[in-house]
Amino acid sequence: MTQLNTPYPSTAYLTGFLRSQGVDAVQEDLALALVLALLSPEGLDQVREAAEQLPPQKHSAQVQQFLAEFSAYRATIGPTVAFLQGADPTLAHRINARRYLPEGARFASLEGYIAEDGADPLAWAFGALGLQDRARHLATLYLNDLADVLRDAVDARFEFVRYAEKLATSQPTFDPLAQALAAEPNLLDRTLARLTRDAMAQHHPQLVLLSVPFPGALYAALRMAQTIKAHHPGVAIALGGGFVNTELRELAEPRLFDFVDYVTLDAGERPLLALIAHLQGKRSRERLVRTFVREADAVRLIQFPEADIAFSDVGTPTWDGLPLNRYLSLLDMLNPMNRLWSDGRWNKLTVAHGCYWKKCSFCDVSLDYISRYDAASAEVLADRIEAIVQETGQTGFHFVDEAAPPKSLKALAEELLRRDLRISWWGNIRFEKTFTPELSELLAESGCIAMSGGLEVASDRLLALMKKGVSVEQVARVTKGMADAGILVHAYLMYGFPTQTVQDTVDALEYVRQLFENGCIHSGFFHRFACTVHSPVGLRPQDYGVQLLPLPPSPFAKNDVGFIDPTGTDHDALGQGLKKALYNYMHGIGLDEDVRAWFEQVKGKVPKPTVSRHRIARALQAGERRP
């Protein structure tokens, strides 16, 4: 599972590319199909049957509530899914009355909202006019209740986004996956197997490509492969995607090849052309590109040297074959940037392959998806945008680059305006000085509605250690220019970076408080730093003052690695305060308070900030005085 509101773009990219090369390629989104099969009257009948087969003492409170109100769930699931698909907007009135949907444990979160008059807890979040938003949020809570039922009654690993993630994430051994795949199929497994058989019967493929972008997609992908092997043993299966490219680079586990025949690394275009030519008898096995195979119960990586397809030649993504009107526009988190991820269907497009900066210490800069920078012209990008709008009828774009290059965005904005091509778009950038107020105005005029970027630790010392190439004051000026241009600004924030002290964290939160106070950012999210084996910290820990913990021998997945930080800072306790403060800042609450008030979980005395309470305001004023 990835997202339910829009297709993950990898299949659209590869389908468009393969068709441009004369290959008869089709695509299916069985993650969406699985969810829609389960979230239907017939699907809920099967869920109830599974729940009733459990001993009563194993019924969780959520399962008990589901069974007690089953008729209400069954009657409302079809209309609610249709509403979230945009097919029945008038249902919002009944949903908002709070008498239509059965309400389980997830609705308890509404008690956390503050209503000034004490009457309507959602008025604070959505106001008087947010009819559709309010209903979508309630409907999303309803689906989350049902996800809890699926987890408690059918499969303890189930989640809408990270299904069975722990079976794959940084697993040194294949054993947990092997055991899960050998177990008796449950309702979810059987449903996915049926959908897989249906897709095979419809398309009759000779080669099946399984894209696994995240650990939470691997278990289901291998269940699909298991079904294909059982019913169509002559069909070749290849595994690829972000998870493979990150965690399986040192793959030595032959049991994976009981399910798939080939595992390809990095950008898929060149390896797939080589693989298809090989399967057609036009290319020897030794001329495969970045492809793992099994030979005599051992795994071998075949790396015939061949240049990748230039980004300008990979073609235009196509969503042909994907049911764009059946995706669910959810509204889970009230964070304004997070809602862009889950609310509405966005055409996902890449401005350039790789990252033009590729220096950040926490990033996997040694891997192809970051290290190989390759841009296309503004004319090529605009041609792709026009073709996608023509195909999908939708004008919203999410540029999914790790950090979209300012030069390319400027040229694209000018080209969009020249063609009078009116779209809405958002993406991720580095808050570097190239993004002047004038460029922000140009981007906004071309359709930019939101920008996210990494402020990370909000500490000049640690930003320098990270090699971010920005300063806090520079970020303030860039984000203020964007906010003034009407662009929603979201800051990715980080805590727990090597050598980060309590004082660093307190100072960082003071910077963040001032950025909100001065209208520089509207939204943010604190992530806990994780060290990966492919990042500069993982490759050269001595440069960052930490010692890596030894990893066990790993024939399978390898990514995250633990480390010892000599500061001994309790980042878990600090993280609670950071997230609580940020949630309140996004809603204009607590901006006048001393930031130390948020760290009530921290043992001992919390030091006061060393940052002046007006540093960001002064930085903005200094920027205004510059010629």
Coordinates of C-alpha atoms in Angstrom, one line a residue, residues 46-622:
Q46 CA -16.4 -11.5 4.7
V47 CA -14.7 -9.4 7.4
R48 CA -17.6 -10.1 9.7
E49 CA -17.4 -13.8 9.0
A50 CA -13.7 -13.7 9.8
A51 CA -14.4 -11.8 13.0
E52 CA -17.1 -14.3 14.1
Q53 CA -14.7 -17.2 13.7
L54 CA -12.5 -15.7 16.4
P55 CA -13.1 -16.7 20.1
P56 CA -15.2 -13.9 21.8
Q57 CA -12.4 -13.3 24.2
K58 CA -10.1 -12.2 21.3
H59 CA -12.6 -9.6 20.1
S60 CA -11.1 -6.2 20.5
A61 CA -13.3 -3.3 21.5
Q62 CA -13.3 -2.1 17.9
V63 CA -14.3 -5.6 16.6
Q64 CA -17.1 -5.7 19.2
Q65 CA -18.4 -2.4 18.1
F66 CA -18.2 -3.4 14.4
L67 CA -20.2 -6.6 15.0
A68 CA -22.7 -4.8 17.1
E69 CA -23.3 -2.1 14.5
F70 CA -22.7 -4.3 11.4
S71 CA -25.9 -3.4 9.6
A72 CA -25.0 0.3 9.8
Y73 CA -21.5 -0.3 8.5
R74 CA -22.8 -2.4 5.6
A75 CA -25.4 0.1 4.7
T76 CA -23.0 3.1 4.7
I77 CA -19.8 1.7 3.2
G78 CA -20.8 1.9 -0.4
P79 CA -22.1 5.5 -0.3
T80 CA -19.2 6.6 1.9
V81 CA -16.6 5.2 -0.5
A82 CA -18.5 6.9 -3.4
F83 CA -18.5 10.2 -1.5
L84 CA -14.7 9.9 -1.0
Q85 CA -14.3 9.2 -4.7
G86 CA -16.2 12.5 -5.5
A87 CA -19.2 10.7 -6.9
D88 CA -21.8 11.8 -4.3
P89 CA -20.9 15.2 -2.7
T90 CA -24.3 15.9 -1.2
L91 CA -23.8 13.0 1.2
A92 CA -21.6 15.5 3.1
H93 CA -24.7 17.0 4.8
R94 CA -25.7 13.6 6.4
I95 CA -22.2 12.7 7.4
N96 CA -21.7 16.1 9.1
A97 CA -24.9 15.6 11.1
R98 CA -23.0 12.8 13.0
R99 CA -26.0 10.5 12.8
Y100 CA -25.1 8.7 9.6
L101 CA -21.8 6.9 10.1
P102 CA -21.2 4.5 13.0
E103 CA -18.4 6.0 15.1
G104 CA -15.7 3.9 16.6
A105 CA -12.5 4.6 18.5
R106 CA -10.9 6.8 15.9
F107 CA -13.6 9.4 16.4
A108 CA -12.2 10.0 20.0
S109 CA -9.6 12.1 18.3
L110 CA -12.2 14.8 17.8
E111 CA -12.2 15.5 21.5
G112 CA -8.7 17.0 21.1
Y113 CA -10.0 19.9 19.0
I114 CA -10.8 23.1 20.8
A115 CA -14.1 24.8 20.1
E116 CA -14.3 28.3 21.5
D117 CA -18.0 28.0 22.2
G118 CA -17.8 24.5 23.4
A119 CA -20.5 23.4 20.9
D120 CA -18.8 22.1 17.8
P121 CA -15.4 20.6 18.1
L122 CA -14.9 20.5 14.3
A123 CA -15.7 24.2 13.8
W124 CA -12.3 25.1 15.1
A125 CA -10.7 22.9 12.4
F126 CA -12.9 23.6 9.4
G127 CA -15.0 26.7 10.1
A128 CA -18.5 27.2 9.1
L129 CA -18.0 26.8 5.3
G130 CA -15.9 23.6 5.3
L131 CA -18.8 21.3 4.5
Q132 CA -16.9 18.9 2.2
D133 CA -13.7 19.0 4.2
R134 CA -15.4 18.2 7.4
A135 CA -17.3 15.3 5.9
R136 CA -14.2 13.9 4.3
H137 CA -12.4 14.0 7.7
L138 CA -15.3 12.2 9.4
A139 CA -15.4 9.6 6.5
T140 CA -11.7 9.1 6.8
L141 CA -12.0 8.4 10.6
Y142 CA -14.8 5.9 9.7
L143 CA -12.4 4.1 7.2
N144 CA -9.7 4.1 9.8
D145 CA -12.1 2.4 12.2
L146 CA -12.6 -0.3 9.6
A147 CA -8.8 -0.6 9.1
D148 CA -8.6 -1.3 12.8
V149 CA -11.2 -4.1 12.5
L150 CA -9.2 -5.6 9.6
R151 CA -6.1 -5.5 11.8
D152 CA -7.7 -7.0 14.8
A153 CA -9.9 -9.6 13.1
V154 CA -8.1 -10.6 9.9
D155 CA -4.4 -9.6 9.8
A156 CA -2.5 -8.0 12.6
R157 CA -0.1 -6.5 10.1
F158 CA -2.7 -4.5 8.1
E159 CA -2.5 -0.8 7.6
F160 CA -3.7 1.3 4.7
V161 CA -0.2 2.7 4.1
R162 CA 2.4 0.5 5.8
Y163 CA 0.9 -3.0 5.4
A164 CA 3.3 -5.6 6.8
E165 CA 6.1 -3.1 6.8
K166 CA 8.0 -4.7 9.7
L167 CA 8.4 -7.9 7.7
A168 CA 10.7 -6.1 5.3
T169 CA 12.2 -3.0 6.8
S170 CA 16.0 -3.5 7.3
Q171 CA 15.5 -7.2 7.8
P172 CA 18.9 -9.0 7.8
T173 CA 17.2 -12.3 7.1
F174 CA 14.4 -13.4 4.9
D175 CA 13.0 -15.8 7.5
P176 CA 10.0 -13.6 8.7
L177 CA 8.8 -13.1 5.2
A178 CA 9.3 -16.7 4.3
Q179 CA 7.3 -17.8 7.3
A180 CA 4.5 -15.3 6.5
L181 CA 4.4 -16.4 2.9
A182 CA 4.2 -20.1 3.9
A183 CA 1.3 -19.5 6.3
E184 CA -2.3 -20.3 5.4
P185 CA -3.7 -17.3 3.4
N186 CA -6.1 -15.1 5.2
L187 CA -8.9 -13.0 3.8
L188 CA -6.6 -10.3 2.6
D189 CA -4.3 -12.8 0.9
R190 CA -7.2 -14.6 -0.8
T191 CA -8.7 -11.4 -2.0
L192 CA -5.4 -10.2 -3.4
A193 CA -4.8 -13.7 -5.1
R194 CA -8.2 -13.4 -6.8
L195 CA -7.5 -9.9 -8.0
T196 CA -4.1 -11.1 -9.3
R197 CA -5.7 -14.0 -11.2
D198 CA -8.2 -11.7 -12.7
A199 CA -5.5 -9.3 -13.9
M200 CA -3.5 -12.2 -15.4
A201 CA -6.6 -13.5 -17.2
Q202 CA -7.4 -10.1 -18.6
H203 CA -3.9 -9.2 -19.9
H204 CA -2.1 -12.5 -20.6
P205 CA 1.4 -11.1 -19.9
Q206 CA 4.7 -12.7 -20.7
L207 CA 6.5 -10.6 -18.2
V208 CA 5.1 -9.1 -14.9
L209 CA 6.9 -6.2 -13.3
L210 CA 6.2 -5.7 -9.5
S211 CA 7.1 -2.2 -8.2
V212 CA 7.9 -2.1 -4.5
P213 CA 8.4 1.5 -3.5
F214 CA 8.4 0.9 0.3
P215 CA 8.9 -1.9 2.7
G216 CA 5.1 -2.0 3.3
A217 CA 4.5 -3.1 -0.3
L218 CA 6.9 -6.1 -0.4
Y219 CA 4.8 -8.8 1.4
A220 CA 1.8 -8.2 -0.9
A221 CA 4.0 -8.1 -4.0
L222 CA 5.4 -11.5 -3.1
R223 CA 1.9 -12.9 -2.4
M224 CA 1.0 -11.7 -5.9
A225 CA 4.2 -13.4 -7.3
Q226 CA 3.3 -16.6 -5.4
T227 CA -0.1 -16.6 -7.1
I228 CA 1.4 -16.0 -10.6
K229 CA 3.9 -18.8 -10.1
A230 CA 1.2 -21.2 -9.0
H231 CA -1.1 -20.5 -12.0
H232 CA 1.2 -19.2 -14.7
P233 CA 4.6 -20.9 -14.1
G234 CA 5.9 -19.8 -17.5
V235 CA 5.5 -16.1 -16.9
A236 CA 8.7 -14.2 -15.9
I237 CA 8.5 -11.9 -12.9
A238 CA 10.8 -9.0 -12.2
L239 CA 11.0 -7.1 -8.9
G240 CA 12.1 -3.4 -8.7
G241 CA 11.2 -0.1 -7.0
G242 CA 12.5 2.2 -4.3
F243 CA 12.6 -0.5 -1.6
V244 CA 14.7 -2.8 -3.8
N245 CA 17.0 0.1 -4.9
T246 CA 17.7 1.1 -1.3
E247 CA 17.6 -2.0 0.9
L248 CA 18.4 -5.0 -1.4
R249 CA 21.7 -3.6 -3.0
E250 CA 23.7 -6.4 -1.4
L251 CA 21.1 -9.1 -2.0
A252 CA 22.4 -12.7 -1.4
E253 CA 19.2 -14.4 -0.4
P254 CA 18.3 -17.2 -2.9
R255 CA 14.9 -17.9 -1.4
L256 CA 13.6 -14.6 -2.8
F257 CA 13.9 -16.2 -6.2
D258 CA 11.3 -18.8 -5.3
F259 CA 8.9 -16.0 -6.0
V260 CA 10.5 -13.8 -8.6
D261 CA 13.0 -14.5 -11.5
Y262 CA 14.8 -11.1 -11.7
V263 CA 15.5 -8.2 -9.3
T264 CA 16.6 -5.0 -11.0
L265 CA 18.3 -2.0 -9.4
D266 CA 17.9 1.8 -9.8
A267 CA 16.2 3.5 -12.7
G268 CA 14.2 0.8 -14.5
E269 CA 14.3 1.9 -18.1
R270 CA 17.6 0.4 -19.2
P271 CA 17.5 -2.8 -17.2
L272 CA 14.0 -3.5 -18.5
L273 CA 14.9 -3.0 -22.1
A274 CA 17.8 -5.4 -21.6
L275 CA 15.6 -7.9 -19.8
I276 CA 12.9 -7.8 -22.5
A277 CA 15.5 -8.3 -25.2
H278 CA 16.9 -11.2 -23.3
L279 CA 13.5 -12.9 -22.9
Q280 CA 12.9 -12.4 -26.6
G281 CA 16.1 -14.2 -27.4
K282 CA 17.8 -11.1 -28.7
R283 CA 20.3 -10.6 -25.9
S284 CA 22.3 -13.1 -23.8
R285 CA 21.8 -13.4 -20.0
E286 CA 25.3 -12.0 -19.5
R287 CA 24.3 -8.7 -21.0
L288 CA 21.6 -8.0 -18.4
V289 CA 21.9 -4.6 -16.7
R290 CA 21.9 -4.2 -12.9
T291 CA 19.9 -7.4 -12.5
F292 CA 20.1 -10.0 -9.8
V293 CA 19.5 -13.6 -10.8
R294 CA 19.8 -17.0 -9.0
E295 CA 22.4 -19.4 -10.2
A296 CA 23.0 -22.8 -8.5
D297 CA 21.3 -21.6 -5.3
A298 CA 23.4 -18.5 -5.2
V299 CA 22.6 -14.9 -6.1
R300 CA 24.6 -13.1 -8.8
L301 CA 24.4 -9.4 -9.9
I302 CA 24.9 -9.1 -13.6
Q303 CA 26.1 -5.6 -14.5
F304 CA 26.7 -5.2 -18.3
P305 CA 28.0 -1.7 -18.7
E306 CA 25.4 0.3 -20.6
A307 CA 24.4 4.0 -20.2
D308 CA 21.0 4.9 -18.7
I309 CA 18.3 6.4 -20.8
A310 CA 18.6 10.2 -20.7
F311 CA 15.9 11.8 -18.6
S312 CA 14.7 13.8 -21.7
D313 CA 14.2 10.5 -23.5
V314 CA 12.2 8.5 -21.0
G315 CA 8.9 9.7 -22.5
T316 CA 5.7 10.9 -20.9
P317 CA 4.1 9.0 -18.1
T318 CA 0.7 7.5 -18.8
W319 CA -2.1 6.7 -16.4
D320 CA -4.0 4.7 -19.1
G321 CA -5.5 1.6 -17.4
L322 CA -5.7 3.0 -13.9
P323 CA -9.2 3.8 -12.6
L324 CA -8.6 7.5 -11.8
N325 CA -12.2 8.1 -10.8
R326 CA -12.0 5.4 -8.1
Y327 CA -9.2 6.7 -5.9
L328 CA -10.2 8.0 -2.5
S329 CA -9.7 11.6 -1.5
L330 CA -9.0 11.3 2.2
L331 CA -8.5 13.9 4.8
D332 CA -6.7 12.3 7.7
M333 CA -4.3 14.7 9.3
L334 CA -5.2 18.4 9.6
N335 CA -1.7 19.5 8.8
P336 CA -2.2 21.6 5.7
M337 CA 0.7 20.1 3.8
N338 CA -0.1 16.5 4.8
R339 CA -3.6 16.9 3.4
L340 CA -2.1 17.6 0.0
W341 CA -0.6 14.1 0.1
S342 CA -3.9 12.4 0.8
D343 CA -6.6 14.8 -0.5
G344 CA -7.3 14.9 -4.2
R345 CA -5.6 13.1 -7.1
W346 CA -2.4 14.6 -8.3
N347 CA -0.5 13.9 -11.5
K348 CA 3.0 13.0 -10.2
L349 CA 5.9 14.2 -12.4
T350 CA 9.6 14.6 -12.0
V351 CA 11.4 17.8 -13.0
A352 CA 14.8 16.2 -13.1
H353 CA 16.4 12.8 -12.3
G354 CA 18.4 12.9 -9.1
C355 CA 19.5 15.8 -7.0
Y356 CA 21.5 18.8 -8.2
W357 CA 22.9 19.4 -4.6
K358 CA 23.5 15.8 -3.5
K359 CA 25.6 16.8 -0.4
C360 CA 23.2 16.4 2.6
S361 CA 24.8 14.2 5.2
F362 CA 21.5 12.4 6.1
C363 CA 20.6 11.6 2.5
D364 CA 21.4 8.5 0.4
V365 CA 23.6 10.5 -1.8
S366 CA 25.6 7.5 -2.9
L367 CA 22.6 5.9 -4.6
D368 CA 21.5 6.5 -8.2
Y369 CA 18.2 8.2 -7.5
I370 CA 20.1 11.0 -5.8
S371 CA 23.6 10.9 -7.3
R372 CA 22.9 10.8 -11.0
Y373 CA 21.5 14.3 -11.8
D374 CA 19.9 14.6 -15.3
A375 CA 17.5 17.4 -16.2
A376 CA 15.2 17.9 -19.2
S377 CA 14.4 21.2 -20.9
A378 CA 11.4 23.3 -19.9
E379 CA 9.9 22.6 -23.4
V380 CA 10.1 18.9 -22.8
L381 CA 8.6 19.2 -19.3
A382 CA 5.7 21.4 -20.6
D383 CA 5.1 19.0 -23.4
R384 CA 4.7 16.2 -20.9
I385 CA 2.4 18.3 -18.7
E386 CA 0.2 19.1 -21.7
A387 CA 0.0 15.5 -22.7
I388 CA -0.9 14.4 -19.1
V389 CA -3.6 17.0 -18.8
Q390 CA -5.0 15.9 -22.1
E391 CA -5.1 12.3 -21.0
T392 CA -6.3 12.7 -17.4
G393 CA -8.4 15.8 -17.7
Q394 CA -6.8 16.9 -14.4
T395 CA -4.5 19.9 -14.0
G396 CA -3.0 19.3 -10.5
F397 CA 0.7 18.3 -10.5
H398 CA 3.0 17.1 -7.7
F399 CA 6.6 17.4 -8.7
V400 CA 8.2 14.5 -6.7
D401 CA 11.8 15.5 -6.9
E402 CA 14.0 15.1 -3.8
A403 CA 14.9 18.8 -4.4
A404 CA 13.6 20.5 -7.6
P405 CA 16.3 22.7 -9.1
P406 CA 15.5 26.4 -9.0
K407 CA 16.9 27.0 -12.5
S408 CA 14.6 24.3 -14.0
L409 CA 11.6 25.6 -12.0
K410 CA 12.2 29.1 -13.3
A411 CA 12.4 28.0 -16.9
L412 CA 9.4 25.8 -16.5
A413 CA 7.3 28.6 -14.9
E414 CA 8.2 30.9 -17.8
E415 CA 7.3 28.2 -20.3
L416 CA 3.9 27.5 -18.6
L417 CA 3.1 31.2 -18.7
R418 CA 4.3 31.5 -22.3
R419 CA 1.9 28.7 -23.3
D420 CA -0.8 30.0 -21.1
L421 CA -0.9 26.5 -19.6
R422 CA -2.9 26.9 -16.4
I423 CA -2.1 24.2 -13.8
S424 CA -1.7 23.9 -10.1
W425 CA 1.5 22.4 -8.8
W426 CA 3.6 21.9 -5.7
G427 CA 6.9 20.2 -4.9
N428 CA 10.0 20.0 -2.7
I429 CA 13.0 22.3 -2.8
R430 CA 16.1 23.4 -0.9
F431 CA 15.4 26.8 0.7
E432 CA 18.4 28.3 -1.0
K433 CA 19.0 32.0 -1.8
T434 CA 18.3 31.5 -5.5
F435 CA 14.6 31.5 -4.5
T436 CA 14.3 35.3 -4.4
P437 CA 10.9 37.0 -3.7
E438 CA 10.8 37.8 -7.5
L439 CA 11.2 34.1 -8.4
S440 CA 8.6 33.2 -5.8
E441 CA 6.2 35.6 -7.5
L442 CA 6.9 34.0 -10.9
L443 CA 6.4 30.5 -9.5
A444 CA 3.1 31.5 -7.9
E445 CA 1.9 33.1 -11.1
S446 CA 2.7 29.9 -13.0
G447 CA 0.5 27.9 -10.6
C448 CA 2.7 27.0 -7.6
I449 CA 0.4 26.5 -4.6
A450 CA 2.8 25.0 -2.1
M451 CA 6.4 24.3 -1.4
S452 CA 8.1 22.0 1.1
G453 CA 11.7 22.1 2.0
G454 CA 14.2 20.8 4.6
L455 CA 15.0 23.2 7.4
E456 CA 16.0 20.0 9.3
V457 CA 17.6 21.0 12.6
A458 CA 17.2 24.8 12.5
S459 CA 20.7 25.2 13.8
D460 CA 23.5 26.9 11.8
R461 CA 26.1 24.7 13.4
L462 CA 24.2 21.5 12.6
L463 CA 23.1 22.7 9.1
A464 CA 26.8 23.2 8.3
L465 CA 27.6 19.7 9.6
M466 CA 24.8 18.4 7.4
K467 CA 26.2 20.3 4.4
K468 CA 22.7 21.7 3.7
G469 CA 24.3 24.8 2.2
V470 CA 21.7 27.1 3.9
S471 CA 21.5 29.1 7.1
V472 CA 18.5 29.7 9.3
E473 CA 18.3 33.4 8.4
Q474 CA 18.5 32.6 4.7
V475 CA 15.7 30.1 5.1
A476 CA 13.6 32.8 6.8
R477 CA 14.0 35.2 3.9
V478 CA 13.2 32.5 1.3
T479 CA 10.2 31.2 3.0
K480 CA 8.9 34.7 3.8
G481 CA 9.1 35.5 0.1
M482 CA 7.2 32.4 -0.8
A483 CA 4.5 33.0 1.9
D484 CA 4.1 36.6 0.7
A485 CA 3.6 35.3 -2.8
G486 CA 0.6 33.2 -1.6
I487 CA 2.5 29.9 -1.5
L488 CA 1.9 27.4 1.3
V489 CA 5.2 26.7 2.9
H490 CA 6.0 23.5 4.8
A491 CA 9.2 22.8 6.7
Y492 CA 10.7 19.4 7.1
L493 CA 12.3 19.3 10.5
M494 CA 14.6 16.8 12.1
Y495 CA 15.8 16.0 15.6
G496 CA 18.3 13.5 16.9
F497 CA 21.1 14.3 14.4
P498 CA 24.6 13.3 15.6
T499 CA 26.0 15.5 18.3
Q500 CA 22.6 17.4 18.6
T501 CA 22.3 18.5 22.3
V502 CA 19.4 19.5 24.4
Q503 CA 20.5 23.1 23.9
D504 CA 20.6 22.7 20.1
T505 CA 17.0 21.3 20.2
V506 CA 15.7 24.1 22.4
D507 CA 17.3 26.7 20.1
A508 CA 15.9 25.0 17.0
L509 CA 12.4 25.1 18.4
E510 CA 12.9 28.8 19.2
Y511 CA 13.8 29.4 15.6
V512 CA 10.7 27.4 14.4
R513 CA 8.5 29.5 16.8
Q514 CA 9.8 32.7 15.3
L515 CA 9.3 31.4 11.7
F516 CA 5.7 30.7 12.5
E517 CA 5.3 34.0 14.4
N518 CA 6.7 36.0 11.4
G519 CA 4.5 34.3 8.8
C520 CA 7.4 32.5 7.1
I521 CA 6.0 28.9 7.3
H522 CA 2.5 27.6 7.6
S523 CA 3.2 23.9 8.3
G524 CA 5.9 21.6 9.5
F525 CA 6.7 18.1 10.6
F526 CA 9.5 16.8 12.9
H527 CA 11.2 13.6 11.8
R528 CA 13.5 11.6 14.0
F529 CA 16.9 11.2 12.3
A530 CA 17.7 7.7 11.1
C531 CA 21.2 6.8 9.9
T532 CA 21.3 4.7 6.7
V533 CA 24.2 2.8 5.4
H534 CA 24.2 4.7 2.1
S535 CA 24.3 8.2 3.7
P536 CA 27.5 10.2 4.5
V537 CA 26.9 9.6 8.2
G538 CA 26.6 5.9 7.6
L539 CA 29.6 5.8 5.3
R540 CA 31.9 8.1 7.4
P541 CA 30.5 8.2 10.9
Q542 CA 33.8 9.5 12.3
D543 CA 33.2 12.8 10.5
Y544 CA 30.1 13.3 12.6
G545 CA 31.4 12.2 16.0
V546 CA 29.4 9.0 16.3
Q547 CA 30.1 5.3 16.3
L548 CA 28.0 2.9 14.3
L549 CA 26.6 -0.3 15.9
P550 CA 27.7 -3.4 14.1
L551 CA 25.1 -4.9 11.7
P552 CA 24.5 -8.7 11.7
P553 CA 25.4 -10.6 8.6
S554 CA 22.6 -9.7 6.1
P555 CA 21.9 -11.7 3.0
F556 CA 18.6 -9.7 2.6
A557 CA 17.6 -6.1 3.5
K558 CA 20.1 -3.5 4.8
N559 CA 19.3 0.2 5.3
D560 CA 19.0 1.6 8.8
V561 CA 22.0 1.3 11.1
G562 CA 22.1 2.3 14.8
F563 CA 24.8 4.5 16.2
I564 CA 26.2 5.7 19.6
D565 CA 26.1 9.5 20.1
P566 CA 28.5 10.6 22.8
T567 CA 26.1 13.4 23.9
G568 CA 23.7 10.8 25.3
T569 CA 20.7 13.2 24.6
D570 CA 17.2 11.7 25.3
H571 CA 15.8 12.5 21.9
D572 CA 12.6 10.5 22.6
A573 CA 11.5 12.8 25.4
L574 CA 12.5 15.9 23.4
G575 CA 10.5 14.6 20.4
Q576 CA 7.2 14.6 22.3
G577 CA 7.6 18.3 23.1
L578 CA 8.7 19.2 19.6
K579 CA 5.7 17.6 18.0
K580 CA 3.3 19.1 20.5
A581 CA 4.7 22.5 20.0
L582 CA 4.5 22.3 16.3
Y583 CA 0.9 21.1 16.3
N584 CA 0.0 24.2 18.3
Y585 CA 2.1 26.6 16.3
M586 CA 0.3 25.5 13.1
H587 CA -2.9 26.6 14.7
G588 CA -1.6 29.9 16.1
I589 CA -1.4 28.7 19.7
G590 CA 1.4 29.2 22.1
L591 CA 3.5 31.5 19.9
D592 CA 4.1 33.9 22.7
E593 CA 5.2 31.2 25.2
D594 CA 8.7 30.3 26.3
V595 CA 9.6 27.2 24.2
R596 CA 10.8 25.4 27.4
A597 CA 7.2 24.9 28.4
W598 CA 6.7 22.2 25.7
F599 CA 9.4 20.0 27.2
E600 CA 7.6 18.8 30.3
Q601 CA 8.7 15.1 29.6
V602 CA 12.4 16.0 29.8
K603 CA 14.1 15.1 33.0
G604 CA 16.2 17.7 34.7
K605 CA 16.4 21.4 33.9
V606 CA 15.8 22.4 30.3
P607 CA 18.2 25.2 29.3
K608 CA 16.8 28.5 28.0
P609 CA 17.3 29.4 24.3
T610 CA 20.5 31.1 23.4
V611 CA 18.7 32.6 20.4
S612 CA 17.4 36.2 20.6
R613 CA 13.5 36.2 20.5
H614 CA 13.6 38.6 17.6
R615 CA 16.4 37.1 15.5
I616 CA 14.2 36.1 12.6
A617 CA 12.4 39.4 12.6
R618 CA 15.7 41.2 12.4
A619 CA 16.9 38.9 9.6
L620 CA 13.8 39.7 7.6
Q621 CA 14.3 43.4 8.2
A622 CA 18.0 43.2 7.1

